[in-house]
mmCIF file with all atom_site columns, C-alpha atoms in Angstrom:
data_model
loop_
_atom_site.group_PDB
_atom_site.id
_atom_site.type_symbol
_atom_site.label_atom_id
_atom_site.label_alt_id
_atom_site.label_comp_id
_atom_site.label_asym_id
_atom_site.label_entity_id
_atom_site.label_seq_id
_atom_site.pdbx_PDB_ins_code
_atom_site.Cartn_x
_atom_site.Cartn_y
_atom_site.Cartn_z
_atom_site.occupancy
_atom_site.B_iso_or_equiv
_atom_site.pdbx_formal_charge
_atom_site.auth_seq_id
_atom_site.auth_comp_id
_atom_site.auth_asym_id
_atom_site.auth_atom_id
_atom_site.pdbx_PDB_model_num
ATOM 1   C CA . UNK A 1 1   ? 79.838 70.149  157.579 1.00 0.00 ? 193 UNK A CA 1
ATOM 2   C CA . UNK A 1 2   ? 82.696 70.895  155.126 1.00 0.00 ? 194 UNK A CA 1
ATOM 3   C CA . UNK A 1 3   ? 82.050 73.569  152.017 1.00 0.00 ? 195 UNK A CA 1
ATOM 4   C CA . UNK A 1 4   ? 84.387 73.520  149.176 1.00 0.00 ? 196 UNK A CA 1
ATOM 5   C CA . UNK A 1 5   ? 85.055 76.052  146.122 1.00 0.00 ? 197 UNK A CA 1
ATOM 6   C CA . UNK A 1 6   ? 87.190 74.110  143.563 1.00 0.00 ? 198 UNK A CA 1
ATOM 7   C CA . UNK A 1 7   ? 89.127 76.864  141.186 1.00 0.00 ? 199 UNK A CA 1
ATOM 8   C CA . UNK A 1 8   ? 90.642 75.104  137.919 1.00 0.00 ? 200 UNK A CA 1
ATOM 9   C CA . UNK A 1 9   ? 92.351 77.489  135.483 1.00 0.00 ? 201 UNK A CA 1
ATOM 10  C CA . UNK A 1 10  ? 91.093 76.377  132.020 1.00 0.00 ? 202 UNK A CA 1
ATOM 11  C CA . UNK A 1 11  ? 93.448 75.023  129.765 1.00 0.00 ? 203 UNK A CA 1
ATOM 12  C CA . UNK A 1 12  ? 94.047 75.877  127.089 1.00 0.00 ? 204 UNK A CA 1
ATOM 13  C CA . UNK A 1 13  ? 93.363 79.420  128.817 1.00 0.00 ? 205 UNK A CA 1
ATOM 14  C CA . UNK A 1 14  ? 90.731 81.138  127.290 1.00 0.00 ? 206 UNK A CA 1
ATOM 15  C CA . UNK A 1 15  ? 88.272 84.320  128.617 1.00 0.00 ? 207 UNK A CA 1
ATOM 16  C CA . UNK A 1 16  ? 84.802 83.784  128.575 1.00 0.00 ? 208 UNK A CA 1
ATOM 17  C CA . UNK A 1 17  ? 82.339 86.200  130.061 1.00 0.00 ? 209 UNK A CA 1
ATOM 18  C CA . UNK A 1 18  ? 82.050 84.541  133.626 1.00 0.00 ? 210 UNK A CA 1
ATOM 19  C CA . UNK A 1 19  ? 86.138 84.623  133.642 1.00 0.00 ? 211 UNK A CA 1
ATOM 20  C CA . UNK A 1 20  ? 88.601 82.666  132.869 1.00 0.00 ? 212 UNK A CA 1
ATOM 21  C CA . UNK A 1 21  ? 88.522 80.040  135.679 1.00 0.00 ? 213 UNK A CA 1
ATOM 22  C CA . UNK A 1 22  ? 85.927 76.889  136.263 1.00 0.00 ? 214 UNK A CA 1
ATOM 23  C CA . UNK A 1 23  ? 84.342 77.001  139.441 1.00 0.00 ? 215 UNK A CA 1
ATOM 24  C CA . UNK A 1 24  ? 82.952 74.267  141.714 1.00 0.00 ? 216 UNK A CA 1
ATOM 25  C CA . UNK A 1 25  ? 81.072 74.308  145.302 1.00 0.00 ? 217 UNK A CA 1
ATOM 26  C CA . UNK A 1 26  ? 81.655 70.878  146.651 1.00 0.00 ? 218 UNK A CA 1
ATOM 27  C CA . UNK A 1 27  ? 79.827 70.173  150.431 1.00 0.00 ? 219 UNK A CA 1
ATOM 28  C CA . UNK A 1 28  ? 79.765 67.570  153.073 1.00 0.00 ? 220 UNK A CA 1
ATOM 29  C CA . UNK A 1 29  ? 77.118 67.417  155.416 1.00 0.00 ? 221 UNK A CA 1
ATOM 30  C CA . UNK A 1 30  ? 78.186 64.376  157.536 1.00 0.00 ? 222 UNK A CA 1
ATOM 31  C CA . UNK A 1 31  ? 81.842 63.668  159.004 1.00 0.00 ? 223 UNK A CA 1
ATOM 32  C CA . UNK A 1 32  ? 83.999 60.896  156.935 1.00 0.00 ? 224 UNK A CA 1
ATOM 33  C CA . UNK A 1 33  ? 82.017 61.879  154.094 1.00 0.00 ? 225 UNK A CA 1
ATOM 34  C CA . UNK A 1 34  ? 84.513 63.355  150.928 1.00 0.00 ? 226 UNK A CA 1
ATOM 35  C CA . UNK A 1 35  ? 83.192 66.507  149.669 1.00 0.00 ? 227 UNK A CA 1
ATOM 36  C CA . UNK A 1 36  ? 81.007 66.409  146.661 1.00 0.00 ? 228 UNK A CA 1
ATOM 37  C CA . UNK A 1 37  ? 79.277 68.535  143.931 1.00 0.00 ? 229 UNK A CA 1
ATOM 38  C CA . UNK A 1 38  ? 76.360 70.640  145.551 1.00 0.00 ? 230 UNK A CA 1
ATOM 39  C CA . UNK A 1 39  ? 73.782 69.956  143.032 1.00 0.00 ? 231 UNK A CA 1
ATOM 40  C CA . UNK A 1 40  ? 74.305 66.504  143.395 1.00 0.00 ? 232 UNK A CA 1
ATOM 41  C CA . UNK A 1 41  ? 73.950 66.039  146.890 1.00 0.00 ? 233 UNK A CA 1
ATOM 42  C CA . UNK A 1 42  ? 72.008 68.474  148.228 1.00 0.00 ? 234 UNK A CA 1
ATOM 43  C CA . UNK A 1 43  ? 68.273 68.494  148.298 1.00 0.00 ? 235 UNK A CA 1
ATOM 44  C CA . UNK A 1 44  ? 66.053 72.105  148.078 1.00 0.00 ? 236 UNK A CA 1
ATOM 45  C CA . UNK A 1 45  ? 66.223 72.418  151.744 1.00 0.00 ? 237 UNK A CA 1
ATOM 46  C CA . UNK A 1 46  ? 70.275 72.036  152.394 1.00 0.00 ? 238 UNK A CA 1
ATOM 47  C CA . UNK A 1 47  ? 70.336 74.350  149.459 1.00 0.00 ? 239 UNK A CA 1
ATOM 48  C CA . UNK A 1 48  ? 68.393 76.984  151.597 1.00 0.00 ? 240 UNK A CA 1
ATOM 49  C CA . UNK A 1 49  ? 70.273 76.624  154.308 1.00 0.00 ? 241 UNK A CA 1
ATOM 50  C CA . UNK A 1 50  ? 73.795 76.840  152.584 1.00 0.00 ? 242 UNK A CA 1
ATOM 51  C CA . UNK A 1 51  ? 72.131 80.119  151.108 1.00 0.00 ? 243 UNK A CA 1
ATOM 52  C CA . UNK A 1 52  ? 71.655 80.603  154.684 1.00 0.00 ? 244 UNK A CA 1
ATOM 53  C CA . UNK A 1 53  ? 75.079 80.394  156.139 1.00 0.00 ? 245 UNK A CA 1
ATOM 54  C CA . UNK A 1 54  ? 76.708 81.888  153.416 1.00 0.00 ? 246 UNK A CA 1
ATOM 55  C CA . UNK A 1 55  ? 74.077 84.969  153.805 1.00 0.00 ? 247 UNK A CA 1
ATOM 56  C CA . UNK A 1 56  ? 75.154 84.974  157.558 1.00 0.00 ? 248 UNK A CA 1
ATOM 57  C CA . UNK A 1 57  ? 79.370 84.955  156.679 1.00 0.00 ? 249 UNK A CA 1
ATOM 58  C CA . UNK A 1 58  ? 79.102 87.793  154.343 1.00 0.00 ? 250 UNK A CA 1
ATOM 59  C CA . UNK A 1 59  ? 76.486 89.756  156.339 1.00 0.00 ? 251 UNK A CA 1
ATOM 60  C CA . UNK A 1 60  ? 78.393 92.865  156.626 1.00 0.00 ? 252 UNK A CA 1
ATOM 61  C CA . UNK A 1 61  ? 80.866 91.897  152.902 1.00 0.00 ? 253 UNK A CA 1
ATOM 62  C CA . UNK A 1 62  ? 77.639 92.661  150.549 1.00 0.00 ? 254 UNK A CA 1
ATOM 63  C CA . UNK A 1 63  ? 74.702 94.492  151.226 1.00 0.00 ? 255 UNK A CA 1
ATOM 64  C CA . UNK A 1 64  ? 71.227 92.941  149.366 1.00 0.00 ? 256 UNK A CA 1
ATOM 65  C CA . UNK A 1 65  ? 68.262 94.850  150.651 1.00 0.00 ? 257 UNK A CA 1
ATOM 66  C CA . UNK A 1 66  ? 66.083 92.278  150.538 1.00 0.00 ? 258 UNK A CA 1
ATOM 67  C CA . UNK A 1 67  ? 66.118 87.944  151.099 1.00 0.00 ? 259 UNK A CA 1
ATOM 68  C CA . UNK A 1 68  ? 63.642 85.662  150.692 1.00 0.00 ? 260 UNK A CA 1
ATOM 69  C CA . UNK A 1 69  ? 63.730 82.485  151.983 1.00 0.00 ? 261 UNK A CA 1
ATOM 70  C CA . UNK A 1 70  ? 61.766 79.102  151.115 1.00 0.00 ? 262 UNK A CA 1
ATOM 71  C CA . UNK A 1 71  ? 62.146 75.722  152.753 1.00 0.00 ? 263 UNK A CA 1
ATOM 72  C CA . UNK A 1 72  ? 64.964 76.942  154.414 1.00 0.00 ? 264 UNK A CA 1
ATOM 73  C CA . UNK A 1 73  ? 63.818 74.441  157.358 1.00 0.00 ? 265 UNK A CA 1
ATOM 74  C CA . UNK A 1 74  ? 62.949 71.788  155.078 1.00 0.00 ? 266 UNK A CA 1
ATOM 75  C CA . UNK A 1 75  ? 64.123 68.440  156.940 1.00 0.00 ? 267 UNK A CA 1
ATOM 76  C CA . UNK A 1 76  ? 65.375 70.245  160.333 1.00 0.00 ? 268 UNK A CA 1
ATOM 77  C CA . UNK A 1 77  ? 63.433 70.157  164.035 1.00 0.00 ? 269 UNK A CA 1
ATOM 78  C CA . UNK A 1 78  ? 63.909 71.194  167.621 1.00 0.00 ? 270 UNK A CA 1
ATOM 79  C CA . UNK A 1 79  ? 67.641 72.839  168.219 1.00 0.00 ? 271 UNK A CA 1
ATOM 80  C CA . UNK A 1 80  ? 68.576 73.552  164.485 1.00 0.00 ? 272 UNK A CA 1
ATOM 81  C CA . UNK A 1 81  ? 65.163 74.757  163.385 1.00 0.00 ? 273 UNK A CA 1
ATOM 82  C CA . UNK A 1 82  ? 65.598 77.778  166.549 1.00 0.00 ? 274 UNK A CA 1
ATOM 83  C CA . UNK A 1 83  ? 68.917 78.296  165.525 1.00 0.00 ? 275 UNK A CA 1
ATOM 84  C CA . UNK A 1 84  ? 67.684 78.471  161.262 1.00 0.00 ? 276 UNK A CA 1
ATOM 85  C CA . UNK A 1 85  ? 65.180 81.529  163.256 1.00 0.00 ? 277 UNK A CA 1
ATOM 86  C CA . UNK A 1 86  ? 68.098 83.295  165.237 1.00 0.00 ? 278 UNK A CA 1
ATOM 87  C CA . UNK A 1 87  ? 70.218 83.356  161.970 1.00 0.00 ? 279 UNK A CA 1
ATOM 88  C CA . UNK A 1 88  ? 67.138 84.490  159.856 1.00 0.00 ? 280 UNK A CA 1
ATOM 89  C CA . UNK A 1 89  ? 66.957 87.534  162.703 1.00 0.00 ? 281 UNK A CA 1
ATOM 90  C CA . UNK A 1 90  ? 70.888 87.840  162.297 1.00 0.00 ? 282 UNK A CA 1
ATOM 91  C CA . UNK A 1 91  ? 70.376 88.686  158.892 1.00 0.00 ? 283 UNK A CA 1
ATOM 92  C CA . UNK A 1 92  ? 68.076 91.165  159.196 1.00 0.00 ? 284 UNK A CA 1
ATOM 93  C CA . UNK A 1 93  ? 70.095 93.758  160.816 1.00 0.00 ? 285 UNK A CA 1
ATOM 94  C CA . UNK A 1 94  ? 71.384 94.189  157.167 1.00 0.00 ? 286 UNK A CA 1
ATOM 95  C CA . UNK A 1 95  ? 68.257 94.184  155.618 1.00 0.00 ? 287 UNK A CA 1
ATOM 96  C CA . UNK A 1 96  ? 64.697 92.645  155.096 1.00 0.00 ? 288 UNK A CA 1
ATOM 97  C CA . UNK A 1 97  ? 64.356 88.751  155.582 1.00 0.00 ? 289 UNK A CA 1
ATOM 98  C CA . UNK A 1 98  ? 60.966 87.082  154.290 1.00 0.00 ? 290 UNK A CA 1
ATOM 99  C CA . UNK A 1 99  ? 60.884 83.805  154.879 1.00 0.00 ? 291 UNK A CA 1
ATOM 100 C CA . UNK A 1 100 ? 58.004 81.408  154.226 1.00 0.00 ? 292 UNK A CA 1
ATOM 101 C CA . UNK A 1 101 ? 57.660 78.413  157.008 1.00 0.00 ? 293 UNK A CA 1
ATOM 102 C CA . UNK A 1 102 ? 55.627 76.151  159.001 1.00 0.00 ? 294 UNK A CA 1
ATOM 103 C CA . UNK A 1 103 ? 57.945 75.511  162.216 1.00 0.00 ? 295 UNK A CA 1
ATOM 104 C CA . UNK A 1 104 ? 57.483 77.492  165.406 1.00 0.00 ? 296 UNK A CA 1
ATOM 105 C CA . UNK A 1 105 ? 60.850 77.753  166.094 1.00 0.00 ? 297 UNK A CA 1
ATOM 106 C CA . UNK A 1 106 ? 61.637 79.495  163.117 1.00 0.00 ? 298 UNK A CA 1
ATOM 107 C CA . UNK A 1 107 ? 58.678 82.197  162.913 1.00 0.00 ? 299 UNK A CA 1
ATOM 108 C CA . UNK A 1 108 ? 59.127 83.025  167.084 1.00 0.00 ? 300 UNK A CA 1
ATOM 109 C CA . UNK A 1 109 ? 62.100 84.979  166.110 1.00 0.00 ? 301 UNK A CA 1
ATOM 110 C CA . UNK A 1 110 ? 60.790 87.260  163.597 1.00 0.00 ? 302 UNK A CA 1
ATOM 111 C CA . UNK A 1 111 ? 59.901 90.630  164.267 1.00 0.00 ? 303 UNK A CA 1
ATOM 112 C CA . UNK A 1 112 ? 56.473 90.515  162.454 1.00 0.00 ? 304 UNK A CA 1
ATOM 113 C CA . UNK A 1 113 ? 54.741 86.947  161.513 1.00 0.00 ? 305 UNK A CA 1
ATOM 114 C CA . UNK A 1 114 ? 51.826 86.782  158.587 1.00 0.00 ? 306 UNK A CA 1
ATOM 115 C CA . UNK A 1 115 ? 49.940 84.365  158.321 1.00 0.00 ? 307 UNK A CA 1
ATOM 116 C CA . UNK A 1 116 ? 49.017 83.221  154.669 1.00 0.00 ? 308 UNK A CA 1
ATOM 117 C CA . UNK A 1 117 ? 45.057 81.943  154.041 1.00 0.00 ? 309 UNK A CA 1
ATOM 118 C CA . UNK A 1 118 ? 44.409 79.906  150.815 1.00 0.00 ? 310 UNK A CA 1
ATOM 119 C CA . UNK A 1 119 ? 40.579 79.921  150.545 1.00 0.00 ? 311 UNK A CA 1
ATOM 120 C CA . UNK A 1 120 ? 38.742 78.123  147.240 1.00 0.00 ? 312 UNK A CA 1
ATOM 121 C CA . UNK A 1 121 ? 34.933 79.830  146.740 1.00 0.00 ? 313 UNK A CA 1
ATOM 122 C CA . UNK A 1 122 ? 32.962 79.326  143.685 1.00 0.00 ? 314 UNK A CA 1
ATOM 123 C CA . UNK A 1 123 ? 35.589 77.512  141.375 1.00 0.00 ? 315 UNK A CA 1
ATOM 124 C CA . UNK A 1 124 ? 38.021 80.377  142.198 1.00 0.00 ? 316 UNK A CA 1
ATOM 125 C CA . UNK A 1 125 ? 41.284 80.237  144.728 1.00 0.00 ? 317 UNK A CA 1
ATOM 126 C CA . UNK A 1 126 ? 42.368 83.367  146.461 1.00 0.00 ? 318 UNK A CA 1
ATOM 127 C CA . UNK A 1 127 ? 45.244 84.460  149.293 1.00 0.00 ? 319 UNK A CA 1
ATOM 128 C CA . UNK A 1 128 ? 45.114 86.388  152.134 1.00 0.00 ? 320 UNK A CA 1
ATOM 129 C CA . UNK A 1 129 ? 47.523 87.865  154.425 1.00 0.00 ? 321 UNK A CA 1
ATOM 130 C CA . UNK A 1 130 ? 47.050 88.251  157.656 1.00 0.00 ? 322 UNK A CA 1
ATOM 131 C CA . UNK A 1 131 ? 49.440 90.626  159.854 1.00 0.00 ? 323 UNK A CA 1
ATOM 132 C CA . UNK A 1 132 ? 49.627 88.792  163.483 1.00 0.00 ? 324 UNK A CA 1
ATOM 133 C CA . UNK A 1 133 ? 50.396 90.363  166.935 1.00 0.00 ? 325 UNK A CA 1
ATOM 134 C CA . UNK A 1 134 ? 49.575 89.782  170.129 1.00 0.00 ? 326 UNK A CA 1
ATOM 135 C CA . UNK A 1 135 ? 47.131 87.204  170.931 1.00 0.00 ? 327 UNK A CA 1
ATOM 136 C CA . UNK A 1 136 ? 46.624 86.551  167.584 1.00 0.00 ? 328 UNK A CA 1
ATOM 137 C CA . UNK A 1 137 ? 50.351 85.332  167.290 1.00 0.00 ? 329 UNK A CA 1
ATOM 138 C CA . UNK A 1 138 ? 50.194 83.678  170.108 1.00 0.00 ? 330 UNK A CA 1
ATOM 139 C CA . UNK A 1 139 ? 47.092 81.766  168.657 1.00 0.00 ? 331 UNK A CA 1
ATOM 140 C CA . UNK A 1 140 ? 49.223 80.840  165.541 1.00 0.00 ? 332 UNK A CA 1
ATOM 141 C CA . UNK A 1 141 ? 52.573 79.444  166.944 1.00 0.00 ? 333 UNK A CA 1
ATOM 142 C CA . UNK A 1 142 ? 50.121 77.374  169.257 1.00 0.00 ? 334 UNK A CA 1
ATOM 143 C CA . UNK A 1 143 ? 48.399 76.188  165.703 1.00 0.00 ? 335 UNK A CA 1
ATOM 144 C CA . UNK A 1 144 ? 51.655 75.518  164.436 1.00 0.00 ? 336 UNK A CA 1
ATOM 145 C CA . UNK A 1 145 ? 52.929 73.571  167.371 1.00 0.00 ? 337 UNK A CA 1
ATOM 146 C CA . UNK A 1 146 ? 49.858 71.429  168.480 1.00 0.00 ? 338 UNK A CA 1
ATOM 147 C CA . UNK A 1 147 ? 47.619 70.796  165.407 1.00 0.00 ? 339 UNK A CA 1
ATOM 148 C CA . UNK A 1 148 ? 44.038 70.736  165.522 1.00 0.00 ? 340 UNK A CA 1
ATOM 149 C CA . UNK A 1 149 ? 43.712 70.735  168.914 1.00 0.00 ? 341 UNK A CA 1
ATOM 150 C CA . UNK A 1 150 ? 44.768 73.837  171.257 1.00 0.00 ? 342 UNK A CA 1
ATOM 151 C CA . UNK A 1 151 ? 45.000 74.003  174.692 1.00 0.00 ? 343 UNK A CA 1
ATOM 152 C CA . UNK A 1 152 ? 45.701 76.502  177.761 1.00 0.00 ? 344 UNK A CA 1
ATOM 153 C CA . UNK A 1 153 ? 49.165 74.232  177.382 1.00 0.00 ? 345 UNK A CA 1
ATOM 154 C CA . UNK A 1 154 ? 49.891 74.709  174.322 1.00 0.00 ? 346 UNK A CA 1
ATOM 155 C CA . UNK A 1 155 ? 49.183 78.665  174.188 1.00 0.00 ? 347 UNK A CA 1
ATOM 156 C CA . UNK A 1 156 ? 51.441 78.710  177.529 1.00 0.00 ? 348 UNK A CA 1
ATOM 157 C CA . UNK A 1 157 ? 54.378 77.093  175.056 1.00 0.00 ? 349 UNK A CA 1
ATOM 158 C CA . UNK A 1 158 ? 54.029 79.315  172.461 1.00 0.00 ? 350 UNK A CA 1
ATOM 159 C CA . UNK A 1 159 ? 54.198 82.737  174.606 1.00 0.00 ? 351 UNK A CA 1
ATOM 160 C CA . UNK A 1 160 ? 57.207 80.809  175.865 1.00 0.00 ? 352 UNK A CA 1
ATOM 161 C CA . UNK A 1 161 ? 59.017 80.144  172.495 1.00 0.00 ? 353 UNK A CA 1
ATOM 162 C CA . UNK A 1 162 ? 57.944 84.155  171.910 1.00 0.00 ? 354 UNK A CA 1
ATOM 163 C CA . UNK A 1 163 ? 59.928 85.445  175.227 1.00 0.00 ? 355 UNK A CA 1
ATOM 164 C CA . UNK A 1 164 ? 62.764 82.814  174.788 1.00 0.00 ? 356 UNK A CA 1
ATOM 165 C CA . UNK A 1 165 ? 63.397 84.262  170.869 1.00 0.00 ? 357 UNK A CA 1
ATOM 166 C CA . UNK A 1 166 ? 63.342 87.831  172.293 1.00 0.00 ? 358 UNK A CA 1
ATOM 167 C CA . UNK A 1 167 ? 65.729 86.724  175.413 1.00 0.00 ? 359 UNK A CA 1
ATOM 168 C CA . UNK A 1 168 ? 69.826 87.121  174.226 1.00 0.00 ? 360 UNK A CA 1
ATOM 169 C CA . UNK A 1 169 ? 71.404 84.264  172.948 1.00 0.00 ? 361 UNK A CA 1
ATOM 170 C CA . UNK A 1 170 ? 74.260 82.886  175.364 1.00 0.00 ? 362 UNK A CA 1
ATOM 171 C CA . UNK A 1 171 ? 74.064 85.926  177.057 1.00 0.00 ? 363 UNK A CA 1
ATOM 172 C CA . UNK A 1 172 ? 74.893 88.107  174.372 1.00 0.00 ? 364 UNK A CA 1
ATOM 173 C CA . UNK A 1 173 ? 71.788 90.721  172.425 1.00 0.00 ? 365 UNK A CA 1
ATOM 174 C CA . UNK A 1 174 ? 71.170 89.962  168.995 1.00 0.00 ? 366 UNK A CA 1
ATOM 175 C CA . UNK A 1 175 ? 73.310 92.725  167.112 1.00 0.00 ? 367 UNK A CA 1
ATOM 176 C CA . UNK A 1 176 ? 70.480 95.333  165.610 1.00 0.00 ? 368 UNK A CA 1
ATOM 177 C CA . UNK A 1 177 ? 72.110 98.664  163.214 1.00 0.00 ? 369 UNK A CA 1
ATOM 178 C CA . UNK A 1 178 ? 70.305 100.741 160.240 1.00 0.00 ? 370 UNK A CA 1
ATOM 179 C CA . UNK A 1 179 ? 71.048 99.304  157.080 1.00 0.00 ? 371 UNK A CA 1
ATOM 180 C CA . UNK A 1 180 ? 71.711 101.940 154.291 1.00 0.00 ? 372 UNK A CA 1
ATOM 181 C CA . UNK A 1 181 ? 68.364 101.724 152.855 1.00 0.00 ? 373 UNK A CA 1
ATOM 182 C CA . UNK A 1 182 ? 66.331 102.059 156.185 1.00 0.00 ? 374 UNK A CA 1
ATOM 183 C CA . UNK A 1 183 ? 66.010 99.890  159.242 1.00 0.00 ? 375 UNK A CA 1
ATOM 184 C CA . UNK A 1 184 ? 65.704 95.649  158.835 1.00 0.00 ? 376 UNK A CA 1
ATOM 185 C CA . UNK A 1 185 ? 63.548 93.799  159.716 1.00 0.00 ? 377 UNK A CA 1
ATOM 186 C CA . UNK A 1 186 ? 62.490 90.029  159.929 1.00 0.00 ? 378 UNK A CA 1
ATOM 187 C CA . UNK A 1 187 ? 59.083 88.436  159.008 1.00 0.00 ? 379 UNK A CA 1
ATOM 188 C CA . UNK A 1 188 ? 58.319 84.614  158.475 1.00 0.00 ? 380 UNK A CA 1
ATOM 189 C CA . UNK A 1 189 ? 54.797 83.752  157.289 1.00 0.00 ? 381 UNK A CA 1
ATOM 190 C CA . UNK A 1 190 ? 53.284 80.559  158.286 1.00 0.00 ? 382 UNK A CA 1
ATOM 191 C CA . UNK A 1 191 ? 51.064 79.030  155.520 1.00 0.00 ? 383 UNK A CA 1
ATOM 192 C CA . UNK A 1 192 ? 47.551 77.855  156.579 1.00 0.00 ? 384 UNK A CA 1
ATOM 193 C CA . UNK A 1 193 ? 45.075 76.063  154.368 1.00 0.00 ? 385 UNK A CA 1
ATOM 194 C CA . UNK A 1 194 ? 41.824 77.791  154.124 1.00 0.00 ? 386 UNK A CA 1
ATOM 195 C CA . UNK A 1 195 ? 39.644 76.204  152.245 1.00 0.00 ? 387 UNK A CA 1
ATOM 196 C CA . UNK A 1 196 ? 36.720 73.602  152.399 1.00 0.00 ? 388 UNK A CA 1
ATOM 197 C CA . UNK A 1 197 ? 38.608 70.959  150.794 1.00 0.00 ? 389 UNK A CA 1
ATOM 198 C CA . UNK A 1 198 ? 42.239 72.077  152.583 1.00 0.00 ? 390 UNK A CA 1
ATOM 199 C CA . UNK A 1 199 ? 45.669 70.905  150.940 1.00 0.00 ? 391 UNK A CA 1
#
């Protein structure tokens, strides 16, 4: 992937309050491809991640005490959706990371997962959060990687994914400090339908 910033000094040259220059962020996501305008080619989930990687270069440039993060593994699987989850934990040595998703390999990393209930009683739609640890994560990344149906399998993948996202990448740990405002941390929440009807 290429990213681009375009600087054109306006002319005739004039001040406004965002400066005096026109800026551009132009991106390619495939090779051969010439870089183009972001909002024209990128869809709500290459956004996220773009937020992402930029959020990961300037880690220790800016400080923001808090991210959110929404669809940031819209469209990815497998490999890149476990390395969107080790960037996510990257992050939060700076600072806290929230980041809403329904991929395993993106919520094993975190240091705290919650899951999110939607139920619908009496005409009336209310959410829940649920803090998950233990078994009860365990439970949930199984959920989240078989479906309906669970099994002694499934369960044995999940505490896998858990140990393998706490194991060092390449043989190096996963960089933790104290940010100024405290220490970071890094939760994803898995959203989970709760209701009679479901979504």
């Amino acid at each position: 992937g290429v990213f681009v910033t375009r600087i054109e000094s306006r002319d005739p040259p004039q001040c406004t309050a965002h400066g005096g220059d026109e800026i551009e962020f132009l991106v390619s996501a495939n090779p051969g491809q010439p870089p183009r305008p972001l909002p024209k080619v990128a869809s709500g989930g290459e956004l996220s991640r773009i937020s992402l990687a930029l959020q990961v270069a300037t880690l220790h440039a800016t400080h923001l005490p808090c991210l959110v993060f929404d669809e940031v593994d819209a469209g990815v699987g497998g490999a890149v959706a476990e390395m969107v989850g080790r960037q996510l934990r990257a992050l939060s040595t700076a600072g806290q990371v929230l980041c809403v998703t329904h991929l395993p390999q993106v919520a094993s990393p975190a240091e705290h997962q919650v899951r999110v209930l939607k139920q619908t009683s009496g005409g009336n739609t209310r959410t829940a959060l649920e803090l998950l640890d233990g078994d009860a994560r365990v439970e949930e990344l199984a959920r989240m990687l078989g479906g309906a149906r669970i099994t002694a399998r499934t369960r044995e993948h999940a505490r896998e994914m858990l140990e393998a996202a706490r194991a060092p990448a390449r043989g190096k740990p996963l960089r933790t400090r104290a940010s100024p405002t405290g220490t970071g941390s890094s939760g994803a929440g898995s959203a989970r339908a709760g209701s009679a009807s479901g979504r």
